[in-house]
């Protein structure tokens, strides 16, 4: 059912609560923010789907993120029934923690998807912004696998406090070249160095990683 159809059903109800909800979502069904009230022209059953929220305005961004997360959860549920794994990559994950509803939805998704045969990976350069959210800190602290590349001073200190990183281990993410960093695997912290030849086309996606990023799953 489309959002407009949902509002139409609410208007049929005599209860004042239903009328209040219908009035509250009118802007998103027939008003200027009705982007998500229309049928999509994208095949959401493709094997690879990219959700881009860059051009959503400030007012549409919260509901847009909720729509995307709900669609992802539905796809995970469908794939689980088919015995398929689902891989989710969230770039600039800190954006989802700027709004309470999307942060809570992502937290629920992060906790549940492993039981559904799905693997969720968050990527961000803005570790400081991410760790300002209590929900994000809880997610990061409970993540089994984290990759940290070169970090600025403020980010290093916050990561050290959260993940119990020693000063010696911090040296592996302090003024280091690309391809060097620190991994958290379970309760272990492992430094690494790796090089990916520019001529190797199979590694093109790894070359897009910046020198200041944090990956968690």
PDB file of C-alpha atoms in Angstrom:
ATOM      1  CA  UNK A   1       0.000   0.000   0.000  1.00  0.00           C
ATOM      2  CA  UNK A   2       1.214   3.491  -0.857  1.00  0.00           C
ATOM      3  CA  UNK A   3       1.373   6.231   1.766  1.00  0.00           C
ATOM      4  CA  UNK A   4      -1.543   8.011   0.070  1.00  0.00           C
ATOM      5  CA  UNK A   5      -3.607   4.824   0.342  1.00  0.00           C
ATOM      6  CA  UNK A   6      -2.732   4.530   4.016  1.00  0.00           C
ATOM      7  CA  UNK A   7      -3.995   8.081   4.627  1.00  0.00           C
ATOM      8  CA  UNK A   8      -7.190   7.317   2.718  1.00  0.00           C
ATOM      9  CA  UNK A   9      -7.841   4.358   5.010  1.00  0.00           C
ATOM     10  CA  UNK A  10      -7.211   6.526   8.066  1.00  0.00           C
ATOM     11  CA  UNK A  11      -9.766   9.065   6.887  1.00  0.00           C
ATOM     12  CA  UNK A  12     -12.382   6.309   6.800  1.00  0.00           C
ATOM     13  CA  UNK A  13     -11.943   5.712  10.525  1.00  0.00           C
ATOM     14  CA  UNK A  14     -14.153   7.601  12.965  1.00  0.00           C
ATOM     15  CA  UNK A  15     -11.614   7.648  15.804  1.00  0.00           C
ATOM     16  CA  UNK A  16     -10.063  11.096  16.428  1.00  0.00           C
ATOM     17  CA  UNK A  17      -6.609   9.466  16.680  1.00  0.00           C
ATOM     18  CA  UNK A  18      -6.882   8.218  13.093  1.00  0.00           C
ATOM     19  CA  UNK A  19      -7.942  11.673  11.909  1.00  0.00           C
ATOM     20  CA  UNK A  20      -4.957  13.243  13.716  1.00  0.00           C
ATOM     21  CA  UNK A  21      -2.520  10.856  12.038  1.00  0.00           C
ATOM     22  CA  UNK A  22      -4.093  11.504   8.643  1.00  0.00           C
ATOM     23  CA  UNK A  23      -3.698  15.232   9.169  1.00  0.00           C
ATOM     24  CA  UNK A  24      -0.078  14.821  10.318  1.00  0.00           C
ATOM     25  CA  UNK A  25       0.962  12.925   7.166  1.00  0.00           C
ATOM     26  CA  UNK A  26      -1.008  15.064   4.698  1.00  0.00           C
ATOM     27  CA  UNK A  27       2.137  17.018   3.800  1.00  0.00           C
ATOM     28  CA  UNK A  28       3.837  13.743   2.833  1.00  0.00           C
ATOM     29  CA  UNK A  29       0.924  12.382   0.754  1.00  0.00           C
ATOM     30  CA  UNK A  30      -0.528  15.295  -1.190  1.00  0.00           C
ATOM     31  CA  UNK A  31       1.667  18.203  -0.121  1.00  0.00           C
ATOM     32  CA  UNK A  32       5.072  19.456  -1.203  1.00  0.00           C
ATOM     33  CA  UNK A  33       6.895  16.535   0.454  1.00  0.00           C
ATOM     34  CA  UNK A  34       5.011  13.758  -1.363  1.00  0.00           C
ATOM     35  CA  UNK A  35       8.128  12.227  -2.957  1.00  0.00           C
ATOM     36  CA  UNK A  36       7.685   8.898  -1.190  1.00  0.00           C
ATOM     37  CA  UNK A  37       3.904   8.764  -1.697  1.00  0.00           C
ATOM     38  CA  UNK A  38       4.246   7.775  -5.367  1.00  0.00           C
ATOM     39  CA  UNK A  39       5.026   4.381  -6.935  1.00  0.00           C
ATOM     40  CA  UNK A  40       8.744   3.908  -7.521  1.00  0.00           C
ATOM     41  CA  UNK A  41      10.163   3.655 -11.045  1.00  0.00           C
ATOM     42  CA  UNK A  42      13.170   1.675  -9.769  1.00  0.00           C
ATOM     43  CA  UNK A  43      13.285  -2.103  -9.831  1.00  0.00           C
ATOM     44  CA  UNK A  44      13.899  -2.804  -6.138  1.00  0.00           C
ATOM     45  CA  UNK A  45      14.375  -6.506  -6.912  1.00  0.00           C
ATOM     46  CA  UNK A  46      17.658  -6.021  -8.741  1.00  0.00           C
ATOM     47  CA  UNK A  47      20.612  -8.019  -7.435  1.00  0.00           C
ATOM     48  CA  UNK A  48      22.518  -4.790  -6.704  1.00  0.00           C
ATOM     49  CA  UNK A  49      20.706  -1.685  -5.424  1.00  0.00           C
ATOM     50  CA  UNK A  50      22.197   1.684  -4.474  1.00  0.00           C
ATOM     51  CA  UNK A  51      20.151   4.081  -2.331  1.00  0.00           C
ATOM     52  CA  UNK A  52      21.339   7.681  -2.688  1.00  0.00           C
ATOM     53  CA  UNK A  53      20.007  10.171  -0.118  1.00  0.00           C
ATOM     54  CA  UNK A  54      22.402  12.985  -1.064  1.00  0.00           C
ATOM     55  CA  UNK A  55      19.812  15.176  -2.773  1.00  0.00           C
ATOM     56  CA  UNK A  56      17.093  14.814  -0.154  1.00  0.00           C
ATOM     57  CA  UNK A  57      16.316  18.112   1.547  1.00  0.00           C
ATOM     58  CA  UNK A  58      16.466  18.653   5.290  1.00  0.00           C
ATOM     59  CA  UNK A  59      12.749  17.976   5.723  1.00  0.00           C
ATOM     60  CA  UNK A  60      12.679  14.831   3.577  1.00  0.00           C
ATOM     61  CA  UNK A  61      15.921  13.309   4.862  1.00  0.00           C
ATOM     62  CA  UNK A  62      14.532  11.685   8.057  1.00  0.00           C
ATOM     63  CA  UNK A  63      11.566  10.018   6.332  1.00  0.00           C
ATOM     64  CA  UNK A  64      13.779   9.125   3.357  1.00  0.00           C
ATOM     65  CA  UNK A  65      16.205   7.246   5.584  1.00  0.00           C
ATOM     66  CA  UNK A  66      13.330   5.393   7.255  1.00  0.00           C
ATOM     67  CA  UNK A  67      11.919   4.364   3.863  1.00  0.00           C
ATOM     68  CA  UNK A  68      15.326   3.083   2.755  1.00  0.00           C
ATOM     69  CA  UNK A  69      15.948   1.132   5.974  1.00  0.00           C
ATOM     70  CA  UNK A  70      12.461  -0.402   5.827  1.00  0.00           C
ATOM     71  CA  UNK A  71      13.024  -1.449   2.215  1.00  0.00           C
ATOM     72  CA  UNK A  72      16.369  -3.005   3.102  1.00  0.00           C
ATOM     73  CA  UNK A  73      14.833  -4.970   5.989  1.00  0.00           C
ATOM     74  CA  UNK A  74      12.061  -6.249   3.698  1.00  0.00           C
ATOM     75  CA  UNK A  75      14.664  -7.386   1.163  1.00  0.00           C
ATOM     76  CA  UNK A  76      16.676  -9.156   3.876  1.00  0.00           C
ATOM     77  CA  UNK A  77      13.537 -10.985   5.012  1.00  0.00           C
ATOM     78  CA  UNK A  78      12.761 -12.056   1.440  1.00  0.00           C
ATOM     79  CA  UNK A  79      16.331 -13.246   0.842  1.00  0.00           C
ATOM     80  CA  UNK A  80      16.291 -15.185   4.097  1.00  0.00           C
ATOM     81  CA  UNK A  81      13.221 -17.105   2.948  1.00  0.00           C
ATOM     82  CA  UNK A  82      15.112 -17.971  -0.270  1.00  0.00           C
ATOM     83  CA  UNK A  83      18.246 -19.027   1.593  1.00  0.00           C
ATOM     84  CA  UNK A  84      20.259 -16.086   0.230  1.00  0.00           C
ATOM     85  CA  UNK A  85      22.731 -13.838   2.025  1.00  0.00           C
ATOM     86  CA  UNK A  86      22.420 -10.050   1.881  1.00  0.00           C
ATOM     87  CA  UNK A  87      25.335  -7.618   2.022  1.00  0.00           C
ATOM     88  CA  UNK A  88      24.667  -4.015   3.095  1.00  0.00           C
ATOM     89  CA  UNK A  89      27.255  -1.227   2.847  1.00  0.00           C
ATOM     90  CA  UNK A  90      26.357   2.131   4.403  1.00  0.00           C
ATOM     91  CA  UNK A  91      28.673   4.945   3.326  1.00  0.00           C
ATOM     92  CA  UNK A  92      28.852   7.977   5.662  1.00  0.00           C
ATOM     93  CA  UNK A  93      26.884   6.068   8.259  1.00  0.00           C
ATOM     94  CA  UNK A  94      27.118   8.982  10.700  1.00  0.00           C
ATOM     95  CA  UNK A  95      24.328  10.746   8.762  1.00  0.00           C
ATOM     96  CA  UNK A  96      21.789   8.194   9.960  1.00  0.00           C
ATOM     97  CA  UNK A  97      22.539   9.058  13.579  1.00  0.00           C
ATOM     98  CA  UNK A  98      21.636  12.713  13.186  1.00  0.00           C
ATOM     99  CA  UNK A  99      17.957  11.833  13.504  1.00  0.00           C
ATOM    100  CA  UNK A 100      16.469   9.820  16.364  1.00  0.00           C
ATOM    101  CA  UNK A 101      14.092   7.658  14.328  1.00  0.00           C
ATOM    102  CA  UNK A 102      16.625   6.615  11.686  1.00  0.00           C
ATOM    103  CA  UNK A 103      19.246   5.957  14.397  1.00  0.00           C
ATOM    104  CA  UNK A 104      16.861   3.658  16.285  1.00  0.00           C
ATOM    105  CA  UNK A 105      15.819   1.892  13.074  1.00  0.00           C
ATOM    106  CA  UNK A 106      19.441   1.323  12.084  1.00  0.00           C
ATOM    107  CA  UNK A 107      20.274   0.057  15.578  1.00  0.00           C
ATOM    108  CA  UNK A 108      17.484  -2.511  15.315  1.00  0.00           C
ATOM    109  CA  UNK A 109      18.630  -3.497  11.837  1.00  0.00           C
ATOM    110  CA  UNK A 110      22.260  -3.804  12.980  1.00  0.00           C
ATOM    111  CA  UNK A 111      21.300  -6.183  15.803  1.00  0.00           C
ATOM    112  CA  UNK A 112      18.860  -8.342  13.850  1.00  0.00           C
ATOM    113  CA  UNK A 113      20.334  -8.868  10.409  1.00  0.00           C
ATOM    114  CA  UNK A 114      23.050 -11.335  11.415  1.00  0.00           C
ATOM    115  CA  UNK A 115      20.331 -13.778  12.416  1.00  0.00           C
ATOM    116  CA  UNK A 116      18.785 -13.323   8.973  1.00  0.00           C
ATOM    117  CA  UNK A 117      21.880 -14.204   6.956  1.00  0.00           C
ATOM    118  CA  UNK A 118      22.787 -10.560   6.284  1.00  0.00           C
ATOM    119  CA  UNK A 119      26.043  -8.675   6.778  1.00  0.00           C
ATOM    120  CA  UNK A 120      25.898  -4.945   7.511  1.00  0.00           C
ATOM    121  CA  UNK A 121      29.004  -2.751   7.122  1.00  0.00           C
ATOM    122  CA  UNK A 122      29.161   0.934   8.069  1.00  0.00           C
ATOM    123  CA  UNK A 123      31.794   3.301   6.640  1.00  0.00           C
ATOM    124  CA  UNK A 124      32.613   6.830   7.745  1.00  0.00           C
ATOM    125  CA  UNK A 125      35.344   9.456   7.829  1.00  0.00           C
ATOM    126  CA  UNK A 126      33.512  11.405  10.534  1.00  0.00           C
ATOM    127  CA  UNK A 127      34.244   9.224  13.551  1.00  0.00           C
ATOM    128  CA  UNK A 128      33.937  12.192  15.919  1.00  0.00           C
ATOM    129  CA  UNK A 129      30.421  12.971  14.658  1.00  0.00           C
ATOM    130  CA  UNK A 130      29.504   9.288  14.835  1.00  0.00           C
ATOM    131  CA  UNK A 131      30.618   8.849  18.439  1.00  0.00           C
ATOM    132  CA  UNK A 132      28.535  11.789  19.641  1.00  0.00           C
ATOM    133  CA  UNK A 133      25.548   9.453  19.383  1.00  0.00           C
ATOM    134  CA  UNK A 134      25.084   7.046  22.303  1.00  0.00           C
ATOM    135  CA  UNK A 135      23.361   4.613  19.955  1.00  0.00           C
ATOM    136  CA  UNK A 136      26.305   4.695  17.542  1.00  0.00           C
ATOM    137  CA  UNK A 137      28.795   4.166  20.371  1.00  0.00           C
ATOM    138  CA  UNK A 138      26.860   1.106  21.507  1.00  0.00           C
ATOM    139  CA  UNK A 139      26.795  -0.296  17.978  1.00  0.00           C
ATOM    140  CA  UNK A 140      30.499   0.306  17.430  1.00  0.00           C
ATOM    141  CA  UNK A 141      31.497  -1.164  20.803  1.00  0.00           C
ATOM    142  CA  UNK A 142      29.494  -4.330  20.058  1.00  0.00           C
ATOM    143  CA  UNK A 143      30.762  -4.762  16.488  1.00  0.00           C
ATOM    144  CA  UNK A 144      32.834  -7.897  15.973  1.00  0.00           C
ATOM    145  CA  UNK A 145      34.980  -6.472  13.181  1.00  0.00           C
ATOM    146  CA  UNK A 146      36.300  -2.913  12.872  1.00  0.00           C
ATOM    147  CA  UNK A 147      38.942  -1.546  10.498  1.00  0.00           C
ATOM    148  CA  UNK A 148      40.546   1.777  11.401  1.00  0.00           C
ATOM    149  CA  UNK A 149      42.740   3.667   8.966  1.00  0.00           C
ATOM    150  CA  UNK A 150      44.681   6.866   9.670  1.00  0.00           C
ATOM    151  CA  UNK A 151      42.796   8.954  12.262  1.00  0.00           C
ATOM    152  CA  UNK A 152      43.114  12.546  13.469  1.00  0.00           C
ATOM    153  CA  UNK A 153      43.927  13.182  17.121  1.00  0.00           C
ATOM    154  CA  UNK A 154      40.361  13.727  18.405  1.00  0.00           C
ATOM    155  CA  UNK A 155      39.078  10.609  16.668  1.00  0.00           C
ATOM    156  CA  UNK A 156      41.995   8.515  17.939  1.00  0.00           C
ATOM    157  CA  UNK A 157      41.337   9.475  21.530  1.00  0.00           C
ATOM    158  CA  UNK A 158      37.640   8.661  21.343  1.00  0.00           C
ATOM    159  CA  UNK A 159      38.286   5.331  19.629  1.00  0.00           C
ATOM    160  CA  UNK A 160      40.952   4.489  22.212  1.00  0.00           C
ATOM    161  CA  UNK A 161      38.516   5.159  25.043  1.00  0.00           C
ATOM    162  CA  UNK A 162      35.705   3.185  23.445  1.00  0.00           C
ATOM    163  CA  UNK A 163      37.745   0.173  22.272  1.00  0.00           C
ATOM    164  CA  UNK A 164      40.452   0.170  24.956  1.00  0.00           C
ATOM    165  CA  UNK A 165      43.309   0.824  22.510  1.00  0.00           C
ATOM    166  CA  UNK A 166      46.793   1.257  23.992  1.00  0.00           C
ATOM    167  CA  UNK A 167      49.195   4.057  23.027  1.00  0.00           C
ATOM    168  CA  UNK A 168      51.374   1.592  21.145  1.00  0.00           C
ATOM    169  CA  UNK A 169      48.405   0.328  19.149  1.00  0.00           C
ATOM    170  CA  UNK A 170      47.322   3.908  18.420  1.00  0.00           C
ATOM    171  CA  UNK A 171      50.627   4.435  16.617  1.00  0.00           C
ATOM    172  CA  UNK A 172      49.315   2.225  13.809  1.00  0.00           C
ATOM    173  CA  UNK A 173      46.599   4.780  13.002  1.00  0.00           C
ATOM    174  CA  UNK A 174      48.676   7.920  13.621  1.00  0.00           C
ATOM    175  CA  UNK A 175      50.218   9.670  10.595  1.00  0.00           C
ATOM    176  CA  UNK A 176      50.425   6.417   8.618  1.00  0.00           C
ATOM    177  CA  UNK A 177      50.335   5.892   4.861  1.00  0.00           C
ATOM    178  CA  UNK A 178      47.353   4.527   2.951  1.00  0.00           C
ATOM    179  CA  UNK A 179      46.946   0.800   3.402  1.00  0.00           C
ATOM    180  CA  UNK A 180      48.042   0.842   7.049  1.00  0.00           C
ATOM    181  CA  UNK A 181      45.777   0.611  10.052  1.00  0.00           C
ATOM    182  CA  UNK A 182      44.385  -1.336  12.951  1.00  0.00           C
ATOM    183  CA  UNK A 183      41.753  -4.065  13.002  1.00  0.00           C
ATOM    184  CA  UNK A 184      39.533  -5.101  15.888  1.00  0.00           C
ATOM    185  CA  UNK A 185      38.555  -8.742  15.488  1.00  0.00           C
ATOM    186  CA  UNK A 186      36.460  -9.921  18.385  1.00  0.00           C
ATOM    187  CA  UNK A 187      38.431  -8.862  21.463  1.00  0.00           C
ATOM    188  CA  UNK A 188      41.779  -8.715  19.624  1.00  0.00           C
ATOM    189  CA  UNK A 189      43.439  -5.645  18.067  1.00  0.00           C
ATOM    190  CA  UNK A 190      45.646  -6.424  15.076  1.00  0.00           C
ATOM    191  CA  UNK A 191      47.823  -3.896  13.159  1.00  0.00           C
ATOM    192  CA  UNK A 192      48.086  -4.392   9.412  1.00  0.00           C
ATOM    193  CA  UNK A 193      49.780  -3.027   6.323  1.00  0.00           C
ATOM    194  CA  UNK A 194      48.623  -3.796   2.820  1.00  0.00           C
ATOM    195  CA  UNK A 195      49.262  -2.564  -0.692  1.00  0.00           C
ATOM    196  CA  UNK A 196      46.942  -2.846  -3.675  1.00  0.00           C
ATOM    197  CA  UNK A 197      48.589  -2.415  -7.107  1.00  0.00           C
ATOM    198  CA  UNK A 198      46.958   0.309  -9.185  1.00  0.00           C
ATOM    199  CA  UNK A 199      47.012  -1.955 -12.232  1.00  0.00           C
ATOM    200  CA  UNK A 200      44.917  -4.610 -10.493  1.00  0.00           C
ATOM    201  CA  UNK A 201      41.350  -3.880 -11.607  1.00  0.00           C
ATOM    202  CA  UNK A 202      39.918  -6.342  -9.101  1.00  0.00           C
ATOM    203  CA  UNK A 203      40.988  -4.060  -6.270  1.00  0.00           C
ATOM    204  CA  UNK A 204      39.517  -0.833  -7.669  1.00  0.00           C
ATOM    205  CA  UNK A 205      36.954  -0.486  -4.885  1.00  0.00           C
ATOM    206  CA  UNK A 206      39.636  -0.709  -2.219  1.00  0.00           C
ATOM    207  CA  UNK A 207      41.450   2.199  -3.814  1.00  0.00           C
ATOM    208  CA  UNK A 208      38.425   4.410  -3.135  1.00  0.00           C
ATOM    209  CA  UNK A 209      38.996   4.168   0.601  1.00  0.00           C
ATOM    210  CA  UNK A 210      40.425   7.355   2.011  1.00  0.00           C
ATOM    211  CA  UNK A 211      43.226   7.622   4.555  1.00  0.00           C
ATOM    212  CA  UNK A 212      40.808   8.533   7.333  1.00  0.00           C
ATOM    213  CA  UNK A 213      38.003   6.056   7.612  1.00  0.00           C
ATOM    214  CA  UNK A 214      36.491   3.595  10.045  1.00  0.00           C
ATOM    215  CA  UNK A 215      34.682   0.452   8.953  1.00  0.00           C
ATOM    216  CA  UNK A 216      32.513  -1.625  11.260  1.00  0.00           C
ATOM    217  CA  UNK A 217      30.331  -4.671  10.870  1.00  0.00           C
TER     218      UNK A 217
END
